[in-house]
Amino acid sequence: HASCIRCYRSIFWILMKAYLPVRGTDAQGSGFYGAPRGSRTHHGIDYACYPETAICPFYAGVVTKLGKPYRDNPTTIDINEYERYDYVQITDEKGVDHRYFYVEPLVALGDVVTTETEIGLSQELHYKGITQHIHYEVKEGGVYLNPEDFIG
């Protein structure tokens, strides 16, 4: 039954909060904060998970953006790919933006969410040799911060 599967996925994510497996190194790179990405560095942390895993945020807040991770830089991947993936941005009470990439939204702009709210389902990634994952990044005033500093 679909509701049982969703419940299982929610429980799975809650359990992952105690120990989230960071995507290691695979054919596409590494999932750690600061990992090299050619001429740039990785601004987030990638957490391994199965596609269609229910995703709950690390922080409560308001959904302030629903976007496409590669829309602003489509040359980084195949031009047909940049519309495939989504992200959800939640702004916490201190004005810090928490962004969850490769997440199909289950929320709308302006929704108030808690750490128990399912904000979306992880999307299947179609890059050869990559570990399935979501990407979590944190920004304040447009500046990237180390997400490890925000995970308790």
Short mmCIF file of C-alpha atoms in Angstrom, two decimals:
data_model
loop_
_atom_site.label_atom_id
_atom_site.label_comp_id
_atom_site.label_asym_id
_atom_site.label_seq_id
_atom_site.Cartn_x
_atom_site.Cartn_y
_atom_site.Cartn_z
CA HIS A 1 0.00 0.00 0.00
CA ALA A 2 1.38 3.43 -0.94
CA SER A 3 0.81 4.98 2.49
CA CYS A 4 2.76 2.13 4.12
CA ILE A 5 5.64 2.69 1.71
CA ARG A 6 5.60 6.42 2.46
CA CYS A 7 5.55 5.69 6.21
CA TYR A 8 8.51 3.35 5.79
CA ARG A 9 10.38 6.01 3.82
CA SER A 10 9.69 8.61 6.53
CA ILE A 11 10.94 6.28 9.24
CA PHE A 12 13.98 5.52 7.09
CA TRP A 13 14.81 9.25 6.83
CA ILE A 14 14.31 9.83 10.56
CA LEU A 15 16.70 6.96 11.27
CA MET A 16 19.17 8.41 8.75
CA LYS A 17 19.25 11.66 10.74
CA ALA A 18 21.09 9.79 13.49
CA TYR A 19 23.69 8.67 10.96
CA LEU A 20 23.48 10.01 7.43
CA PRO A 21 25.80 8.20 5.07
CA VAL A 22 27.78 10.79 3.17
CA ARG A 23 28.28 9.88 -0.46
CA GLY A 24 31.87 8.77 -0.78
CA THR A 25 33.94 8.96 -3.93
CA ASP A 26 32.47 7.51 -7.10
CA ALA A 27 32.86 7.99 -10.86
CA GLN A 28 31.45 11.54 -10.60
CA GLY A 29 33.47 12.80 -7.63
CA SER A 30 33.08 12.99 -3.87
CA GLY A 31 30.12 14.05 -1.74
CA PHE A 32 32.05 15.81 1.03
CA TYR A 33 31.94 19.56 1.65
CA GLY A 34 34.89 21.25 -0.06
CA ALA A 35 35.59 18.31 -2.38
CA PRO A 36 37.26 19.37 -5.64
CA ARG A 37 34.96 19.79 -8.65
CA GLY A 38 37.39 20.71 -11.41
CA SER A 39 38.06 24.44 -11.03
CA ARG A 40 35.57 24.83 -8.17
CA THR A 41 34.74 23.15 -4.88
CA HIS A 42 31.66 21.29 -3.69
CA HIS A 43 29.52 23.67 -1.61
CA GLY A 44 27.41 21.05 0.12
CA ILE A 45 27.25 17.53 1.43
CA ASP A 46 25.76 14.65 -0.52
CA TYR A 47 23.78 12.09 1.48
CA ALA A 48 23.33 8.69 -0.10
CA CYS A 49 19.74 7.50 -0.31
CA TYR A 50 17.47 5.54 -2.59
CA PRO A 51 15.32 7.33 -5.18
CA GLU A 52 11.86 8.22 -3.88
CA THR A 53 13.02 8.41 -0.26
CA ALA A 54 10.88 10.88 1.70
CA ILE A 55 13.05 13.85 2.70
CA CYS A 56 12.51 15.85 5.89
CA PRO A 57 14.50 19.03 6.56
CA PHE A 58 17.18 19.42 9.20
CA TYR A 59 15.64 22.76 10.24
CA ALA A 60 12.11 24.12 10.51
CA GLY A 61 11.23 27.21 8.52
CA VAL A 62 9.40 28.53 5.50
CA VAL A 63 9.69 27.24 1.93
CA THR A 64 11.19 30.25 0.15
CA LYS A 65 12.21 28.76 -3.18
CA LEU A 66 11.48 25.82 -5.44
CA GLY A 67 14.05 25.68 -8.20
CA LYS A 68 16.19 23.84 -10.71
CA PRO A 69 19.80 23.35 -9.57
CA TYR A 70 21.34 23.75 -13.01
CA ARG A 71 19.10 26.37 -14.58
CA ASP A 72 21.68 29.11 -13.89
CA ASN A 73 24.59 27.03 -15.19
CA PRO A 74 23.29 24.56 -17.79
CA THR A 75 26.69 24.09 -19.41
CA THR A 76 27.79 21.91 -16.48
CA ILE A 77 25.63 19.05 -17.79
CA ASP A 78 23.74 18.00 -20.91
CA ILE A 79 21.35 20.81 -21.87
CA ASN A 80 18.42 18.35 -21.73
CA GLU A 81 19.24 17.41 -18.14
CA TYR A 82 18.98 20.74 -16.34
CA GLU A 83 15.19 20.71 -16.23
CA ARG A 84 15.09 17.17 -14.85
CA TYR A 85 16.12 17.90 -11.27
CA ASP A 86 14.57 20.06 -8.55
CA TYR A 87 15.46 21.61 -5.23
CA VAL A 88 13.63 22.93 -2.20
CA GLN A 89 14.93 25.88 -0.18
CA ILE A 90 13.83 26.41 3.41
CA THR A 91 14.72 29.58 5.26
CA ASP A 92 15.00 29.12 9.01
CA GLU A 93 14.07 31.65 11.72
CA LYS A 94 17.57 33.19 11.58
CA GLY A 95 17.36 33.83 7.84
CA VAL A 96 19.70 30.98 6.87
CA ASP A 97 18.82 29.16 3.63
CA HIS A 98 18.89 25.35 3.67
CA ARG A 99 18.78 23.87 0.16
CA TYR A 100 17.95 20.26 -0.69
CA PHE A 101 18.86 19.32 -4.28
CA TYR A 102 17.56 16.35 -6.26
CA VAL A 103 14.29 16.50 -4.34
CA GLU A 104 10.91 16.48 -6.07
CA PRO A 105 8.87 18.95 -3.99
CA LEU A 106 5.83 17.91 -1.97
CA VAL A 107 5.53 21.46 -0.58
CA ALA A 108 4.61 24.86 -2.01
CA LEU A 109 6.16 28.31 -1.71
CA GLY A 110 5.25 29.86 1.63
CA ASP A 111 4.57 26.56 3.39
CA VAL A 112 5.72 26.44 7.01
CA VAL A 113 7.59 23.19 7.63
CA THR A 114 8.94 21.35 10.65
CA THR A 115 11.69 18.76 10.84
CA GLU A 116 8.97 16.11 10.52
CA THR A 117 7.45 17.56 7.32
CA GLU A 118 8.09 15.55 4.17
CA ILE A 119 9.32 18.29 1.86
CA GLY A 120 9.84 16.00 -1.12
CA LEU A 121 11.02 12.71 -2.55
CA SER A 122 14.61 12.12 -3.60
CA GLN A 123 14.99 11.96 -7.36
CA GLU A 124 16.77 9.31 -9.37
CA LEU A 125 20.07 10.62 -10.71
CA HIS A 126 21.04 9.70 -14.26
CA TYR A 127 24.79 10.24 -14.21
CA LYS A 128 26.95 7.25 -15.11
CA GLY A 129 28.60 5.71 -12.05
CA ILE A 130 27.12 8.09 -9.48
CA THR A 131 25.84 7.03 -6.07
CA GLN A 132 22.16 7.98 -5.66
CA HIS A 133 21.93 10.90 -3.22
CA ILE A 134 20.49 14.24 -2.24
CA HIS A 135 22.66 17.34 -1.94
CA TYR A 136 22.35 19.59 1.13
CA GLU A 137 23.85 23.07 1.16
CA VAL A 138 23.55 26.08 3.43
CA LYS A 139 23.76 29.77 2.49
CA GLU A 140 23.54 32.94 4.51
CA GLY A 141 23.48 36.28 2.74
CA GLY A 142 24.50 34.52 -0.47
CA VAL A 143 27.61 33.00 1.15
CA TYR A 144 28.02 29.23 1.28
CA LEU A 145 28.53 27.81 4.76
CA ASN A 146 29.75 24.37 5.82
CA PRO A 147 26.59 22.27 6.32
CA GLU A 148 28.42 20.17 8.92
CA ASP A 149 28.12 23.17 11.26
CA PHE A 150 24.32 22.91 11.04
CA ILE A 151 23.84 19.20 11.59
CA GLY A 152 23.57 18.21 15.22
#
